[in-house]
Coordinates of C-alpha atoms in Angstrom, one line a residue:
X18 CA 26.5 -40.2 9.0
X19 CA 25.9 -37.9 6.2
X20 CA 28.2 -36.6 4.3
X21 CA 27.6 -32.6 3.3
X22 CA 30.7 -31.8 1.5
X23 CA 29.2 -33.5 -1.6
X24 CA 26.2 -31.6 -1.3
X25 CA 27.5 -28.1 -0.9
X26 CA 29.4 -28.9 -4.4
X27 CA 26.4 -30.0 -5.8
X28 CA 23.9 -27.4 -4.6
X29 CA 27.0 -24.2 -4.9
X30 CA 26.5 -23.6 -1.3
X31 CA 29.8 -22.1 0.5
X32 CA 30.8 -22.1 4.0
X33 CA 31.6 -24.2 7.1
X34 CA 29.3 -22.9 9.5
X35 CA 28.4 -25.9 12.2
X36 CA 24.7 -24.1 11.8
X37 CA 24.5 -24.1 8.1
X38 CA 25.6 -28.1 8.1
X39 CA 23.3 -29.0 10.4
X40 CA 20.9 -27.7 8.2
X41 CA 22.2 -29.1 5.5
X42 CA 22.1 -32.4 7.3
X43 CA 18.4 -31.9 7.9
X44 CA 17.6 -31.1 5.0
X45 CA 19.2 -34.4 3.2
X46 CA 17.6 -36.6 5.9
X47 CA 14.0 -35.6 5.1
X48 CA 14.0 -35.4 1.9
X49 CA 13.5 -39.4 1.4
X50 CA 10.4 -38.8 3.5
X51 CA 7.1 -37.1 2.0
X52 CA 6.6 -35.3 5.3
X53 CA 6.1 -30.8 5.3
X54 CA 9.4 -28.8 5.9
X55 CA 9.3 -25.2 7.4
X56 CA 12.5 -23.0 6.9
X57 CA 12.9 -20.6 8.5
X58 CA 15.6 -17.4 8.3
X59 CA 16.3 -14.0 7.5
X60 CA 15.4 -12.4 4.1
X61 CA 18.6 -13.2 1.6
X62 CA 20.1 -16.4 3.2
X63 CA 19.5 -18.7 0.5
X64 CA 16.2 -21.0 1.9
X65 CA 15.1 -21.6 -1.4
X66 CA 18.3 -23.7 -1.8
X67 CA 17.3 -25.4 1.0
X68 CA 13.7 -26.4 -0.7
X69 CA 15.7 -27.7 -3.8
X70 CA 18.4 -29.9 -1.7
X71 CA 15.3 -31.6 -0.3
X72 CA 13.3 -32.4 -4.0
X73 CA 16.5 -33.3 -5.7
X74 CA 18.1 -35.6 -3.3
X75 CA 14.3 -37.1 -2.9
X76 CA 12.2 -40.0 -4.8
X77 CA 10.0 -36.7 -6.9
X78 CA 13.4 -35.6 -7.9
X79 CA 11.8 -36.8 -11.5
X80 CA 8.9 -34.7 -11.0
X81 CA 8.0 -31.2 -11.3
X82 CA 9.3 -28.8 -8.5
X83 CA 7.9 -25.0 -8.8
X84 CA 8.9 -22.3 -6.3
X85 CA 6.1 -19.9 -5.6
X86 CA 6.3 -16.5 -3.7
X87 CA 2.7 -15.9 -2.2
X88 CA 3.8 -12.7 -1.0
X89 CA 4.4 -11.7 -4.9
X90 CA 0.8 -13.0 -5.9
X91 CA -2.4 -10.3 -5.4
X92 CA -4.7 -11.7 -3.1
X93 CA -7.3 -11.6 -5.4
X94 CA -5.5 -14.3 -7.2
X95 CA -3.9 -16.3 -5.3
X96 CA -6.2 -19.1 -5.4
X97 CA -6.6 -19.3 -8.5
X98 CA -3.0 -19.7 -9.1
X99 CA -2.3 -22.4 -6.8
X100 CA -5.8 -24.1 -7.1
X101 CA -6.9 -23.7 -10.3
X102 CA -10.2 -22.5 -11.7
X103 CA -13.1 -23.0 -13.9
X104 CA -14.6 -21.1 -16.8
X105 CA -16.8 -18.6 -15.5
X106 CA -15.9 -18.7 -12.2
X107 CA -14.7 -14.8 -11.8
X108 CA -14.5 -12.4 -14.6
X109 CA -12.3 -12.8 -17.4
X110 CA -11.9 -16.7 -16.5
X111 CA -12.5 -17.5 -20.4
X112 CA -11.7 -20.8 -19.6
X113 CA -11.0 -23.9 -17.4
X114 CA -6.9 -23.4 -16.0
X115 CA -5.0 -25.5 -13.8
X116 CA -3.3 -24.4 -10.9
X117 CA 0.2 -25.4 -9.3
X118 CA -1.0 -28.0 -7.3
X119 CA -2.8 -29.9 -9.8
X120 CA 0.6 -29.2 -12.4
X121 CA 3.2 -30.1 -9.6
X122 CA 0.9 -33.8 -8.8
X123 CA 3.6 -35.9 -8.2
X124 CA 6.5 -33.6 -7.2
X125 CA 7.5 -30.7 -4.9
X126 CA 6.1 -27.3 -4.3
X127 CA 8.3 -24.5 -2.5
X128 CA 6.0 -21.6 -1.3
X129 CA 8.1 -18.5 -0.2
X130 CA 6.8 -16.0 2.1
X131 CA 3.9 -18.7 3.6
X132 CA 3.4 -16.2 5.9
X133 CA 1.9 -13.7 3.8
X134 CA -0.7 -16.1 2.6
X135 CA -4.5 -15.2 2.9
X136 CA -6.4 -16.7 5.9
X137 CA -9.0 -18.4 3.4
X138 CA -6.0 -19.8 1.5
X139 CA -4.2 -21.3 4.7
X140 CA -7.7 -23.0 5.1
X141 CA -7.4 -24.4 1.6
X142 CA -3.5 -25.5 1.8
X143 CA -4.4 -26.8 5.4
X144 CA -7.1 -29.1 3.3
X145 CA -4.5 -30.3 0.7
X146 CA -1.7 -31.3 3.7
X147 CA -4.4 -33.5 6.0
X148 CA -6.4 -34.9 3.0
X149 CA -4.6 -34.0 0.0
X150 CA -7.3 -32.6 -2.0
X151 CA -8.3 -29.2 -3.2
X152 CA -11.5 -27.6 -5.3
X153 CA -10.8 -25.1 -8.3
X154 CA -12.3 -21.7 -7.7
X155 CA -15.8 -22.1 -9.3
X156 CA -16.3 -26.2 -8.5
X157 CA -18.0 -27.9 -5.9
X158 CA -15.8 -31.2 -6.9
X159 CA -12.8 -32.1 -4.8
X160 CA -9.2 -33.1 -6.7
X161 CA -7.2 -35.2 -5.8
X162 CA -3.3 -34.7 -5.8
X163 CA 0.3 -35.9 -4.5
X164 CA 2.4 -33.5 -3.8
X165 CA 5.2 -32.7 -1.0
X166 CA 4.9 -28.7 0.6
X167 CA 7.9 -27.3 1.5
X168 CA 7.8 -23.3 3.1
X169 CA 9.4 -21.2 4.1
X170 CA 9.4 -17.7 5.7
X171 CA 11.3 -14.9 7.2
X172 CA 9.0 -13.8 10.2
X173 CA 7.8 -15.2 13.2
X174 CA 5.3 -17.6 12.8
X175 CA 4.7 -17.7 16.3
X176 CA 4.0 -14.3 16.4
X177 CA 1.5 -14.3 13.6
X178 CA -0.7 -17.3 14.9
X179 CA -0.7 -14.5 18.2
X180 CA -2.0 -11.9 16.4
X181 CA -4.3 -13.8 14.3
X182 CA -2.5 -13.4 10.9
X183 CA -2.0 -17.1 10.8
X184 CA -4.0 -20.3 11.5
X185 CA -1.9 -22.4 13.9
X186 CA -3.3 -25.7 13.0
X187 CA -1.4 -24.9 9.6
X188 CA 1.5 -23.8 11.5
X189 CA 2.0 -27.2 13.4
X190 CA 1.0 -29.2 10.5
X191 CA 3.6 -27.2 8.3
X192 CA 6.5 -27.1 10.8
X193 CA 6.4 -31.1 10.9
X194 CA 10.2 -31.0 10.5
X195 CA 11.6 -27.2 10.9
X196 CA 15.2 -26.3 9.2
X197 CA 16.9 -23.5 10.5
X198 CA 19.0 -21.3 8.1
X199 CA 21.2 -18.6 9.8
X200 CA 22.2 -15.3 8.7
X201 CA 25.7 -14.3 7.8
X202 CA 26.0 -12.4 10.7
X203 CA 26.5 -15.8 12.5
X204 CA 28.7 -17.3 9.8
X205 CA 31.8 -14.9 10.7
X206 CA 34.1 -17.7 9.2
X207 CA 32.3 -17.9 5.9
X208 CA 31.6 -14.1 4.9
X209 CA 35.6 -13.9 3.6
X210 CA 35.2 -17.4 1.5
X211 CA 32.1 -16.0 0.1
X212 CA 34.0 -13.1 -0.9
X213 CA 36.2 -14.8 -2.7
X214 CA 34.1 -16.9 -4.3
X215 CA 31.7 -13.8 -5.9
X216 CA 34.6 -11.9 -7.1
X217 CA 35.7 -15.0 -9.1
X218 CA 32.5 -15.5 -10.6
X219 CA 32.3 -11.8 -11.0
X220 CA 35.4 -11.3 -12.3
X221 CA 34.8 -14.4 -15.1
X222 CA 31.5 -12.5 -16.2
X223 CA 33.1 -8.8 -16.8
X224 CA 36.3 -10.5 -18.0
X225 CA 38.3 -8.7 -15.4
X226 CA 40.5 -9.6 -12.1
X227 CA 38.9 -10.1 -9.1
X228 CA 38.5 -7.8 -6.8
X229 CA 40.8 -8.2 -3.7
X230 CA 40.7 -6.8 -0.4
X231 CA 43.6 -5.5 2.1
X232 CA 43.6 -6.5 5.9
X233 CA 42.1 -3.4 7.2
X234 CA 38.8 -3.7 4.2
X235 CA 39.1 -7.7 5.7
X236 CA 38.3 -6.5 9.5
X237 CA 35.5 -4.6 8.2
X238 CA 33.7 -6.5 6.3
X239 CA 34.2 -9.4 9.5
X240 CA 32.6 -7.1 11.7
X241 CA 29.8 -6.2 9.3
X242 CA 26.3 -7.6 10.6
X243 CA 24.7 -7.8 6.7
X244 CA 21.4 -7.1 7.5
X245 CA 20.5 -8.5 3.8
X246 CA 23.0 -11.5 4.1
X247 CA 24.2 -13.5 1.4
X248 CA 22.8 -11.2 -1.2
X249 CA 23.4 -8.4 0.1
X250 CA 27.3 -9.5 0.2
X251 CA 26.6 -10.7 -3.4
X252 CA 25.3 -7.2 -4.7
X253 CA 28.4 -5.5 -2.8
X254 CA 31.0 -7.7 -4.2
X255 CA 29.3 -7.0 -8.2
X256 CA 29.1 -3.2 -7.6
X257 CA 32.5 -3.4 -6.4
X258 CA 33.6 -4.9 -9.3
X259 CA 32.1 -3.2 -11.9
X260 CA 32.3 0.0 -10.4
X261 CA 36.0 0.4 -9.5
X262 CA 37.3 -0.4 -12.9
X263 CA 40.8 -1.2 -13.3
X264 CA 41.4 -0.9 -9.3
X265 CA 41.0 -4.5 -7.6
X266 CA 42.7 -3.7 -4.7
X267 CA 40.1 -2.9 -2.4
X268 CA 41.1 -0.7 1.2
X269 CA 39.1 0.2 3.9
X270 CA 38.3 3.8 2.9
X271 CA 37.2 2.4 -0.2
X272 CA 34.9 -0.5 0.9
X273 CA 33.5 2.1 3.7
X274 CA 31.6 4.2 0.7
X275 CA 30.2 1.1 -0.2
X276 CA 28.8 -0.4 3.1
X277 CA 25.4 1.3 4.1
X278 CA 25.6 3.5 7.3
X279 CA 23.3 2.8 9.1
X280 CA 22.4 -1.1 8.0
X281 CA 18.8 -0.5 8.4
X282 CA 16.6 -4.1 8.6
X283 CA 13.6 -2.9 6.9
X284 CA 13.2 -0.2 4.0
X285 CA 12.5 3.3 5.6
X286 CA 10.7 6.4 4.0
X287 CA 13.2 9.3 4.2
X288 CA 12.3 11.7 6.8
X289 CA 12.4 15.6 6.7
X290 CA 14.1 17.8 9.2
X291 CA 13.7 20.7 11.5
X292 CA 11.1 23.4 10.6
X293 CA 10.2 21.2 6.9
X294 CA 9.1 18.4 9.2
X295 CA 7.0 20.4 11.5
X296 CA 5.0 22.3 8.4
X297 CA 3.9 19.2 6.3
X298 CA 3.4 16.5 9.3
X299 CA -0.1 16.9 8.8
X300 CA -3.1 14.8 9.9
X301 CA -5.8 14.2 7.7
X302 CA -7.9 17.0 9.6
X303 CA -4.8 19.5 9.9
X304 CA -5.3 19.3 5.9
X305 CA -9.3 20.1 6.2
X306 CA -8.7 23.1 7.9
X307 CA -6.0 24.3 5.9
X308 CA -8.4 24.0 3.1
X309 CA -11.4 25.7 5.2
X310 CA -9.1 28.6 5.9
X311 CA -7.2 29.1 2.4
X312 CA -10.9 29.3 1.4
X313 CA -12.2 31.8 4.1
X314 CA -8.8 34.0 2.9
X315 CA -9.5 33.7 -1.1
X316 CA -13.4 34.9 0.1
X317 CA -12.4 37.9 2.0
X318 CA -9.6 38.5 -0.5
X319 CA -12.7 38.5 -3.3
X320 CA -14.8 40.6 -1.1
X321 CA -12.2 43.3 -0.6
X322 CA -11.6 42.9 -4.6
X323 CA -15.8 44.0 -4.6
X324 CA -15.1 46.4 -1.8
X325 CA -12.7 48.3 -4.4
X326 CA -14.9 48.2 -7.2
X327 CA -17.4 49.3 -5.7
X328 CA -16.4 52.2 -4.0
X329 CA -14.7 53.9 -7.4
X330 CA -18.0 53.4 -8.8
X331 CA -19.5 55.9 -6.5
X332 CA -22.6 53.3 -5.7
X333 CA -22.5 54.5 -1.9
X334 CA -26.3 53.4 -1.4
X335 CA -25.3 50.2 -2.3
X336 CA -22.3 49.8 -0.2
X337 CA -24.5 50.8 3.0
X338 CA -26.7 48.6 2.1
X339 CA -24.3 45.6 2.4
X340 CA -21.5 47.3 4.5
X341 CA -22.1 44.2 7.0
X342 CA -20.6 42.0 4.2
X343 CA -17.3 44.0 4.4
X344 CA -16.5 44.3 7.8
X345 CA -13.7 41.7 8.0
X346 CA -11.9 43.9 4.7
X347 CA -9.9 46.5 5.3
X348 CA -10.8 49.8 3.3
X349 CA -9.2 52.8 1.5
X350 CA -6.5 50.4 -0.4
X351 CA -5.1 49.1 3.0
X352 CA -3.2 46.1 2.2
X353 CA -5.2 42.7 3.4
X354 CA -4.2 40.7 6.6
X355 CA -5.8 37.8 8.0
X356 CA -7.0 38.7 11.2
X357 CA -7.6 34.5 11.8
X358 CA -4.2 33.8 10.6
X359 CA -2.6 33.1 13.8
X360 CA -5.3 30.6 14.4
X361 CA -4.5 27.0 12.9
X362 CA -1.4 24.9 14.6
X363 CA -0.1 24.2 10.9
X364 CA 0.5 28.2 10.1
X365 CA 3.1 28.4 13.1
X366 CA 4.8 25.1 13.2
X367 CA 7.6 26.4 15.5
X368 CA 4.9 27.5 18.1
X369 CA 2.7 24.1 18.8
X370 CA 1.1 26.4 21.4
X371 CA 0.1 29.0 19.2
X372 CA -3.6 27.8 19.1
X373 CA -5.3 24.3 19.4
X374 CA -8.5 22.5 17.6
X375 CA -11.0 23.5 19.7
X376 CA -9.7 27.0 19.6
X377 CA -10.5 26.8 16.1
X378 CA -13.7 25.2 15.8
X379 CA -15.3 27.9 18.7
X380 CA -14.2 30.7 16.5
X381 CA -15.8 29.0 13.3
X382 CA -18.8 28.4 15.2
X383 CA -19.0 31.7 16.7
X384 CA -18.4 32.9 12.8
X385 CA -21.0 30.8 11.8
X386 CA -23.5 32.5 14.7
X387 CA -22.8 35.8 13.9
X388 CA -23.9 35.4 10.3
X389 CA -26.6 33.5 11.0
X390 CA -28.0 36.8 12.6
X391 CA -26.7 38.8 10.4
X392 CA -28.9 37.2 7.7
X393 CA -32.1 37.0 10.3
X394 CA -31.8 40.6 11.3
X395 CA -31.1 41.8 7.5
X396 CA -34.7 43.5 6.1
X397 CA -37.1 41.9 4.6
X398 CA -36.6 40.3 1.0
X399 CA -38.0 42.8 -1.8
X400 CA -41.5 41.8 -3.3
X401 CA -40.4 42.1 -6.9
X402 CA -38.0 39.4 -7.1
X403 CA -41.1 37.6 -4.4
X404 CA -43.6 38.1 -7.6
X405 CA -40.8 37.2 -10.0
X406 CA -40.6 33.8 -8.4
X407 CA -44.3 33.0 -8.5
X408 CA -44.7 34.0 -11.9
X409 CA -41.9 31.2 -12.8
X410 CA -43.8 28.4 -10.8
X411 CA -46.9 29.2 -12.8
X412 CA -45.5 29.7 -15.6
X413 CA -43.6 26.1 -15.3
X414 CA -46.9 24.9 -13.8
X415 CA -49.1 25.8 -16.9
X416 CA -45.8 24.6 -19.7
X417 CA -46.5 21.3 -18.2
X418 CA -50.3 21.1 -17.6
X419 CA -50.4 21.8 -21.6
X420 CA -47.3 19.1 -22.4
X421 CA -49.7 16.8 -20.5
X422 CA -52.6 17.7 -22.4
X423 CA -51.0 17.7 -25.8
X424 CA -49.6 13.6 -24.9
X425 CA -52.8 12.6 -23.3
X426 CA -51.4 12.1 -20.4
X427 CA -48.1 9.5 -21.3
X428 CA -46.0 11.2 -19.0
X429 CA -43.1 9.8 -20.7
X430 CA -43.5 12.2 -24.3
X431 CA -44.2 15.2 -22.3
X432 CA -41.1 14.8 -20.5
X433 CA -39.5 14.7 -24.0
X434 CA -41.6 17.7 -24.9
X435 CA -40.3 19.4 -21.6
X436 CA -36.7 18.6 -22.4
X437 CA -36.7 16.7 -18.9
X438 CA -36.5 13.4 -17.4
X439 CA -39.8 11.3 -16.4
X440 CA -38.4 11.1 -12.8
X441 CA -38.2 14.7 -13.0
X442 CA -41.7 15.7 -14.4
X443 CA -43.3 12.9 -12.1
X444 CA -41.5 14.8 -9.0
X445 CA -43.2 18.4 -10.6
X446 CA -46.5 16.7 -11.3
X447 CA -46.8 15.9 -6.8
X448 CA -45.1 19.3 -6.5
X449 CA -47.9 21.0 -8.1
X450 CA -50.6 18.6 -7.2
X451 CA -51.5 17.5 -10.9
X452 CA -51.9 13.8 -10.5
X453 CA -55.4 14.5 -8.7

């Protein structure tokens, strides 16, 4: 029969839980064996004290234990770190290093998180648990190496061999023996002796008295469910303590502002309200066509500035001439309005109705249509800028026709004479048929 008590002095661990001594108990029975140990619990119950009650109370106790958190590690990385790698092998490897598994040989590794491991790492640590040997990132040579795993994680492992996020041959050959460590919410008994025993350590480090709580702030913090467990009670008890200066009695009121709400489980993005909400809950193509139409407003906008000009300059011929341009502006100073304004969902977020996608599409297509005749039925382009235009090609076909000549031919100086590239002047020299 073993004994705990010894080992929750040893190891600072507080509480009489029946769950947390059996796993306690667990823990201290394995740890003479060199076979993999999965623990499993909520975020902030203290599993990694769990991975050092197995390699101190085992033969490796000697050794080297190093706790690893592979959801803290890029991915990029990650085996690097644990395997090792050679020079060369990825940029900026200026040299051969040595991962955690070849500098723990002999002892314990803890590795946090497991579940957030890379599939192509899992295949790697699967590799080192069946045959215990790895290859460095950049070597075809297999290393040897001794060394006991012990995870841990805080989701459902289960779950993630279901969706495919982890292998389940690791999973079985990780969970040889599984310790359970249960959150405080299940601990009822201990949350008051843990209590205690943070505002005494609390109290020694700001050299001040412990806090101390009345029977109402007692009943409270009972029924509490501490989604963060142990350390979140740890963090309350310090901000407590530092925070309420020379008050250490502690009532209900007073622990209440202290005690989140709503004791959310996961971290949440604050969310907007009402009318706020409504205007900037965009999609990705609600933004497009914001953009499309703030554009189509600053156009008309500039063509009504043109409108303007125009008309105190007198240049009436020219105005008829484009007076198709100007038919969505309103003349004579009137002030400007948007007949498309009521168009887009996003410009009347209390009205979802007000209009829909394909509403706005048809009318931008329709827009499109109507310019597209516009420009077909619009007269015939004038001759002068027509002559204008050929003049330059000839022009630019004679400059280099005589850059050629003057190189004999190497393309590459009469590009330099032409102050252009050589792709450039080989794409003129087809253009103009030259090459013949």
């Amino acid at each position: 029969m073993i004994d705990v008590q010894p080992i929750k002095l040893r190891f600072g661990i507080i509480g009489h839980s029946p769950l947390l001594n059996h796993a306690i108990k667990v823990a201290a029975q394995v740890a003479n064996t060199d076979m993999s140990v999965l623990i499993t619990g909520e975020s902030g119950t203290g599993k990694e004290s769990f991975s050092k009650i197995i390699h101190q109370l085992s033969t490796r106790k000697h050794s080297t234990f190093i706790a690893i958190n592979c959801g803290a590690i890029p991915e990029g990385t990650i085996n690097s770190e644990l395997f090792g790698h050679e020079k060369g092998s990825f940029t900026g490897a200026a040299g051969t290093r040595k991962g955690y598994f070849e500098e723990a040989d002999g002892g314990t590794i803890f590795l946090d998180e497991i579940g957030e491991m890379p599939l192509d790492t899992q295949a790697m640590l699967l590799r080192v648990l069946e045959n215990g040997e790895f290859i460095k990132v950049g070597s075809s040579k297999p290393q040897k190496t001794d060394v006991r795993v012990v995870a841990a994680t805080n989701v459902r492992l289960v779950q993630a061999v279901e969706e495919g996020k982890f292998r389940e041959d690791l999973y079985y050959r990780l969970n040889t023996v599984p310790i359970f460590v249960p959150p405080l919410r299940d601990r009822e008994d201990d949350v008051e002796l843990l209590f205690r025993k943070f505002a005494g350590d609390f109290s020694e480090r700001y050299r001040s008295k412990p806090i101390i709580l009345d029977e109402d702030a007692k009943q409270i913090l009972l029924s509490y469910p501490f989604p963060g467990n142990v350390r979140q009670l740890k963090n309350l008890v310090e901000q407590m303590s530092v925070l309420e200066g020379d008050n250490r009695n502690i009532d209900a009121e007073i622990l209440k502002n202290y005690l989140p709400k709503n004791a959310p489980r996961a971290n949440t993005l604050p969310a907007l309200s009402g009318s706020e909400q409504a205007k900037d809950n965009f999609s990705e193509r609600d933004l497009l066509y914001k953009i499309l139409f703030d554009m189509r407003r600053d156009v008309t906008e500039l063509k009504q500035l043109v409108l303007n000009i125009l008309e105190g300059q007198g240049s009436a011929g020219m105005l008829q001439k484009y007076e198709h341009l100007f038919d969505d502006v309103a003349k004579n100073g009137e002030p400007y309005a948007d007949k498309n304004s009521n168009l887009p969902l996003y410009l009347n977020p209390s009205n979802p109705n007000s209009a829909n996608y394909n509403h706005v599409e048809d009318e931008q297509d329709d827009a499109a249509i109507e310019y597209a005749k516009e420009v077909e039925d619009d007269n015939e382009p004038e001759k002068e800028p027509e002559e204008e235009t050929l003049s330059l090609e000839k022009k630019e076909k004679e400059m280099i026709i005589k850059a050629l000549d003057k190189n004999n031919n190497r393309r590459k100086y009469a590009a330099q004479d032409l102050g252009i590239s050589e792709r450039t002047l080989y794409r003129k020299i087809k253009q103009y048929e030259l090459d013949k």
